[in-house]
Amino acid sequence: KPFIAEKNVIAANWKYFDNSTFTYKMVDSTCYFVKDTADNVYKLKFVYFDYMNGSLALDKMLVSLASIDDNVADVQALYIYPVPASDYFTIRLNNKVTDNSQLAIYDLNGR
């Protein structure tokens, strides 16, 4: 299943407590993908959190997965390594590709 039906899957792992500064820090590499009742898919990323007053801010970006859903079942294995990557990473696809394929890679800001 590409999406989980439960409503409590967004966990607290988007932030952590820094004992040296006694403040919460946000994990900049964590984002979530959510689907609304109209099947629109959004990428959510926490960008601000103030523990003292409980306020937070999210970046929300509409993404399109229509072309991916049809092809995911055909992919036998997709590997991306090393994780985390700094200078480079490798993408390995174990599949019999018989036609033209396209791979799009985006950073966390959708660029």
Coordinates of N, CA and C in Angstrom, one line a residue:
K1 N 0.8 -1.2 0.0 CA 0.0 0.0 0.0 C 0.9 1.2 0.0
P2 N 0.6 2.2 -0.9 CA 1.5 3.4 -0.9 C 1.1 4.3 0.2
F3 N -0.1 4.3 0.8 CA -0.5 5.2 1.9 C -1.1 4.4 3.0
I4 N -0.8 4.8 4.2 CA -1.4 4.2 5.4 C -2.6 4.9 5.8
A5 N -3.7 4.1 6.1 CA -5.0 4.7 6.3 C -5.1 5.3 7.7
E6 N -4.3 4.9 8.7 CA -4.4 5.4 10.0 C -4.1 6.9 10.1
K7 N -4.6 7.6 11.0 CA -4.5 9.0 11.1 C -3.4 9.4 12.1
N8 N -2.6 8.5 12.7 CA -1.6 8.8 13.7 C -0.2 8.5 13.2
V9 N 0.1 8.4 12.0 CA 1.4 8.0 11.5 C 2.4 9.0 11.5
I10 N 2.1 10.3 11.6 CA 3.1 11.4 11.6 C 3.5 11.4 13.1
A11 N 4.8 11.0 13.3 CA 5.3 10.9 14.6 C 6.1 12.1 15.0
A12 N 6.8 12.0 16.1 CA 7.5 13.1 16.7 C 9.0 13.1 16.2
N13 N 9.3 12.3 15.2 CA 10.7 12.2 14.8 C 11.1 13.3 13.9
W14 N 10.3 14.3 13.7 CA 10.7 15.5 12.9 C 11.4 16.5 13.8
K15 N 11.5 16.2 15.1 CA 12.2 17.1 16.0 C 13.0 16.3 17.1
Y16 N 13.9 16.9 17.7 CA 14.6 16.2 18.8 C 15.1 17.3 19.8
F17 N 15.3 16.9 21.0 CA 15.7 17.8 22.1 C 17.3 17.8 22.2
D18 N 17.8 19.0 22.0 CA 19.3 19.2 22.1 C 19.7 19.5 23.6
N19 N 20.3 18.5 24.2 CA 20.6 18.7 25.7 C 21.7 19.8 25.9
S20 N 22.5 20.1 24.9 CA 23.5 21.1 25.1 C 22.9 22.5 25.1
T21 N 21.9 22.7 24.3 CA 21.2 24.1 24.3 C 19.9 24.1 25.0
F22 N 19.4 23.0 25.4 CA 18.1 22.9 26.1 C 17.0 23.4 25.2
T23 N 17.1 23.1 23.9 CA 16.0 23.6 22.9 C 15.7 22.4 22.0
Y24 N 14.6 22.5 21.4 CA 14.2 21.5 20.3 C 14.8 21.9 19.0
K25 N 15.3 21.0 18.3 CA 15.9 21.2 16.9 C 15.0 20.4 16.0
M26 N 14.9 20.9 14.8 CA 14.1 20.1 13.8 C 15.0 19.3 12.9
V27 N 14.5 18.2 12.5 CA 15.3 17.3 11.5 C 14.9 17.8 10.1
D28 N 15.9 18.4 9.4 CA 15.6 19.0 8.1 C 15.4 18.0 7.0
S29 N 15.7 16.7 7.2 CA 15.5 15.7 6.2 C 14.2 14.9 6.3
T30 N 13.3 15.3 7.2 CA 12.1 14.5 7.4 C 10.9 15.2 6.8
C31 N 10.2 14.5 6.0 CA 9.0 15.1 5.4 C 7.9 13.9 5.4
Y32 N 6.7 14.3 5.2 CA 5.6 13.3 5.1 C 4.8 13.5 3.9
F33 N 4.2 12.5 3.4 CA 3.3 12.6 2.2 C 1.9 12.1 2.7
V34 N 1.0 13.0 2.5 CA -0.4 12.7 2.9 C -1.4 12.8 1.7
K35 N -2.4 12.1 1.8 CA -3.4 12.1 0.7 C -4.8 12.5 1.3
D36 N -5.4 13.5 0.7 CA -6.7 13.9 1.2 C -7.8 13.0 0.6
T37 N -9.1 13.3 0.9 CA -10.2 12.5 0.5 C -10.4 12.6 -1.0
A38 N -9.9 13.7 -1.7 CA -10.0 13.8 -3.1 C -8.8 13.2 -3.9
D39 N -8.0 12.4 -3.1 CA -6.8 11.8 -3.7 C -5.7 12.7 -4.1
N40 N -5.7 13.9 -3.6 CA -4.6 14.9 -3.8 C -3.5 14.5 -2.8
V41 N -2.3 14.5 -3.3 CA -1.1 14.1 -2.5 C -0.3 15.3 -2.2
Y42 N 0.0 15.5 -0.9 CA 0.7 16.7 -0.4 C 2.0 16.2 0.3
K43 N 3.1 17.0 0.1 CA 4.3 16.8 0.9 C 4.3 17.8 2.0
L44 N 4.4 17.3 3.3 CA 4.4 18.2 4.4 C 5.8 18.1 5.1
K45 N 6.3 19.3 5.4 CA 7.6 19.4 6.1 C 7.5 20.4 7.2
F46 N 7.9 20.0 8.4 CA 7.9 21.0 9.5 C 9.0 22.0 9.3
V47 N 8.7 23.3 9.4 CA 9.8 24.3 9.2 C 10.0 25.2 10.4
Y48 N 9.1 25.1 11.4 CA 9.2 26.0 12.6 C 8.5 25.3 13.8
F49 N 9.1 25.3 14.9 CA 8.5 24.8 16.1 C 9.0 25.6 17.3
D50 N 8.0 26.0 18.1 CA 8.3 26.7 19.4 C 7.7 26.0 20.5
Y51 N 8.5 25.3 21.3 CA 8.1 24.4 22.4 C 7.4 25.2 23.5
M52 N 7.8 26.5 23.7 CA 7.3 27.3 24.8 C 5.8 27.6 24.6
N53 N 5.4 27.9 23.4 CA 4.0 28.3 23.2 C 3.3 27.2 22.3
G54 N 4.0 26.2 21.9 CA 3.3 25.1 21.2 C 3.0 25.4 19.7
S55 N 3.6 26.5 19.2 CA 3.3 26.8 17.8 C 4.2 26.1 16.8
L56 N 3.8 25.9 15.7 CA 4.6 25.2 14.6 C 4.1 25.7 13.3
A57 N 5.0 25.5 12.3 CA 4.6 25.9 10.9 C 5.0 24.7 10.0
L58 N 4.2 24.5 8.9 CA 4.5 23.5 8.0 C 4.6 24.1 6.6
D59 N 5.5 23.5 5.7 CA 5.4 23.8 4.3 C 4.6 22.7 3.7
K60 N 3.6 23.1 2.8 CA 2.8 22.2 2.2 C 2.9 22.3 0.7
M61 N 3.2 21.2 0.0 CA 3.3 21.3 -1.5 C 2.5 20.2 -2.1
L62 N 1.7 20.5 -3.1 CA 0.9 19.5 -3.8 C 1.9 18.8 -4.8
V63 N 1.8 17.5 -4.7 CA 2.7 16.7 -5.6 C 1.8 15.7 -6.4
S64 N 2.2 15.3 -7.5 CA 1.5 14.4 -8.4 C 2.1 13.1 -8.4
L65 N 1.4 12.0 -8.1 CA 1.9 10.7 -8.1 C 1.2 9.8 -9.1
A66 N 0.4 10.4 -10.0 CA -0.5 9.6 -10.9 C 0.4 8.7 -11.8
S67 N 1.5 9.2 -12.3 CA 2.3 8.4 -13.2 C 3.1 7.3 -12.4
I68 N 3.3 7.5 -11.2 CA 4.1 6.5 -10.4 C 3.2 5.4 -10.0
D69 N 2.0 5.6 -9.6 CA 1.1 4.5 -9.1 C 1.0 3.4 -10.0
D70 N 0.9 3.7 -11.3 CA 0.7 2.6 -12.3 C 1.9 1.8 -12.5
N71 N 3.1 2.3 -12.2 CA 4.3 1.6 -12.5 C 5.0 1.0 -11.3
V72 N 4.6 1.3 -10.1 CA 5.3 0.8 -8.9 C 5.3 -0.7 -8.8
A73 N 4.2 -1.3 -9.2 CA 4.1 -2.8 -9.1 C 5.1 -3.5 -10.0
D74 N 5.5 -2.8 -11.1 CA 6.4 -3.4 -12.0 C 7.9 -3.4 -11.6
V75 N 8.2 -2.5 -10.6 CA 9.5 -2.4 -10.1 C 9.8 -3.5 -9.1
Q76 N 10.8 -4.3 -9.5 CA 11.1 -5.5 -8.6 C 12.0 -5.1 -7.4
A77 N 13.0 -4.2 -7.7 CA 13.9 -3.7 -6.6 C 14.5 -2.4 -7.0
L78 N 14.5 -1.4 -6.2 CA 15.1 -0.1 -6.4 C 16.0 0.2 -5.2
Y79 N 17.2 0.4 -5.4 CA 18.2 0.7 -4.3 C 18.8 2.1 -4.5
I80 N 18.8 2.8 -3.4 CA 19.5 4.1 -3.4 C 20.5 4.1 -2.3
Y81 N 21.8 4.3 -2.5 CA 22.8 4.3 -1.5 C 24.0 5.1 -1.8
P82 N 24.8 5.6 -0.9 CA 24.7 5.4 0.6 C 23.6 6.4 1.1
V83 N 23.1 6.1 2.3 CA 22.2 6.9 3.0 C 22.7 7.1 4.4
P84 N 23.0 8.3 4.8 CA 22.8 9.6 4.0 C 23.9 9.7 3.1
A85 N 23.7 10.5 2.0 CA 24.7 10.8 1.0 C 25.2 12.2 1.2
S86 N 26.5 12.5 0.8 CA 27.0 13.8 0.9 C 27.4 14.3 -0.5
D87 N 28.3 13.6 -1.1 CA 28.8 14.1 -2.4 C 28.1 13.4 -3.6
Y88 N 27.7 12.2 -3.4 CA 27.1 11.4 -4.5 C 26.3 10.3 -3.9
F89 N 25.4 9.7 -4.8 CA 24.7 8.5 -4.4 C 24.5 7.7 -5.6
T90 N 24.2 6.4 -5.4 CA 24.0 5.5 -6.5 C 22.5 5.0 -6.5
I91 N 22.0 4.9 -7.7 CA 20.6 4.4 -7.9 C 20.8 3.1 -8.7
R92 N 20.3 2.0 -8.2 CA 20.3 0.7 -8.9 C 18.9 0.2 -9.0
L93 N 18.5 -0.2 -10.2 CA 17.2 -0.7 -10.4 C 17.3 -2.1 -11.0
N94 N 16.8 -3.1 -10.3 CA 16.8 -4.5 -10.8 C 15.5 -4.8 -11.4
N95 N 15.4 -4.6 -12.7 CA 14.1 -4.8 -13.4 C 14.4 -5.0 -14.9
K96 N 13.6 -5.6 -15.6 CA 13.7 -5.7 -17.0 C 12.9 -4.6 -17.6
V97 N 13.6 -3.6 -18.1 CA 13.0 -2.4 -18.7 C 13.0 -2.6 -20.2
T98 N 11.8 -2.7 -20.8 CA 11.7 -2.9 -22.2 C 11.4 -1.7 -23.0
D99 N 11.1 -0.6 -22.3 CA 10.8 0.6 -23.0 C 11.5 1.8 -22.4
N100 N 11.3 3.0 -22.9 CA 11.9 4.2 -22.3 C 11.3 4.4 -20.9
S101 N 12.2 4.8 -20.0 CA 11.8 5.1 -18.7 C 12.3 6.5 -18.3
Q102 N 11.7 7.1 -17.3 CA 12.2 8.4 -16.8 C 12.2 8.4 -15.3
L103 N 13.3 9.0 -14.8 CA 13.5 9.1 -13.3 C 13.7 10.5 -13.0
A104 N 12.9 11.1 -12.1 CA 13.0 12.5 -11.7 C 13.4 12.5 -10.2
I105 N 14.4 13.3 -9.9 CA 15.0 13.4 -8.6 C 14.8 14.8 -8.1
Y106 N 14.2 14.9 -6.9 CA 14.0 16.3 -6.3 C 14.6 16.3 -4.9
D107 N 15.0 17.5 -4.5 CA 15.5 17.7 -3.2 C 14.2 17.9 -2.3
L108 N 14.5 18.1 -1.0 CA 13.3 18.3 0.0 C 12.5 19.5 -0.3
N109 N 13.0 20.4 -1.1 CA 12.3 21.7 -1.4 C 11.6 21.5 -2.7
G110 N 11.6 20.4 -3.3 CA 10.9 20.1 -4.6 C 11.6 20.6 -5.8
R111 N 12.9 21.0 -5.7 CA 13.7 21.5 -6.8 C 14.4 20.3 -7.5

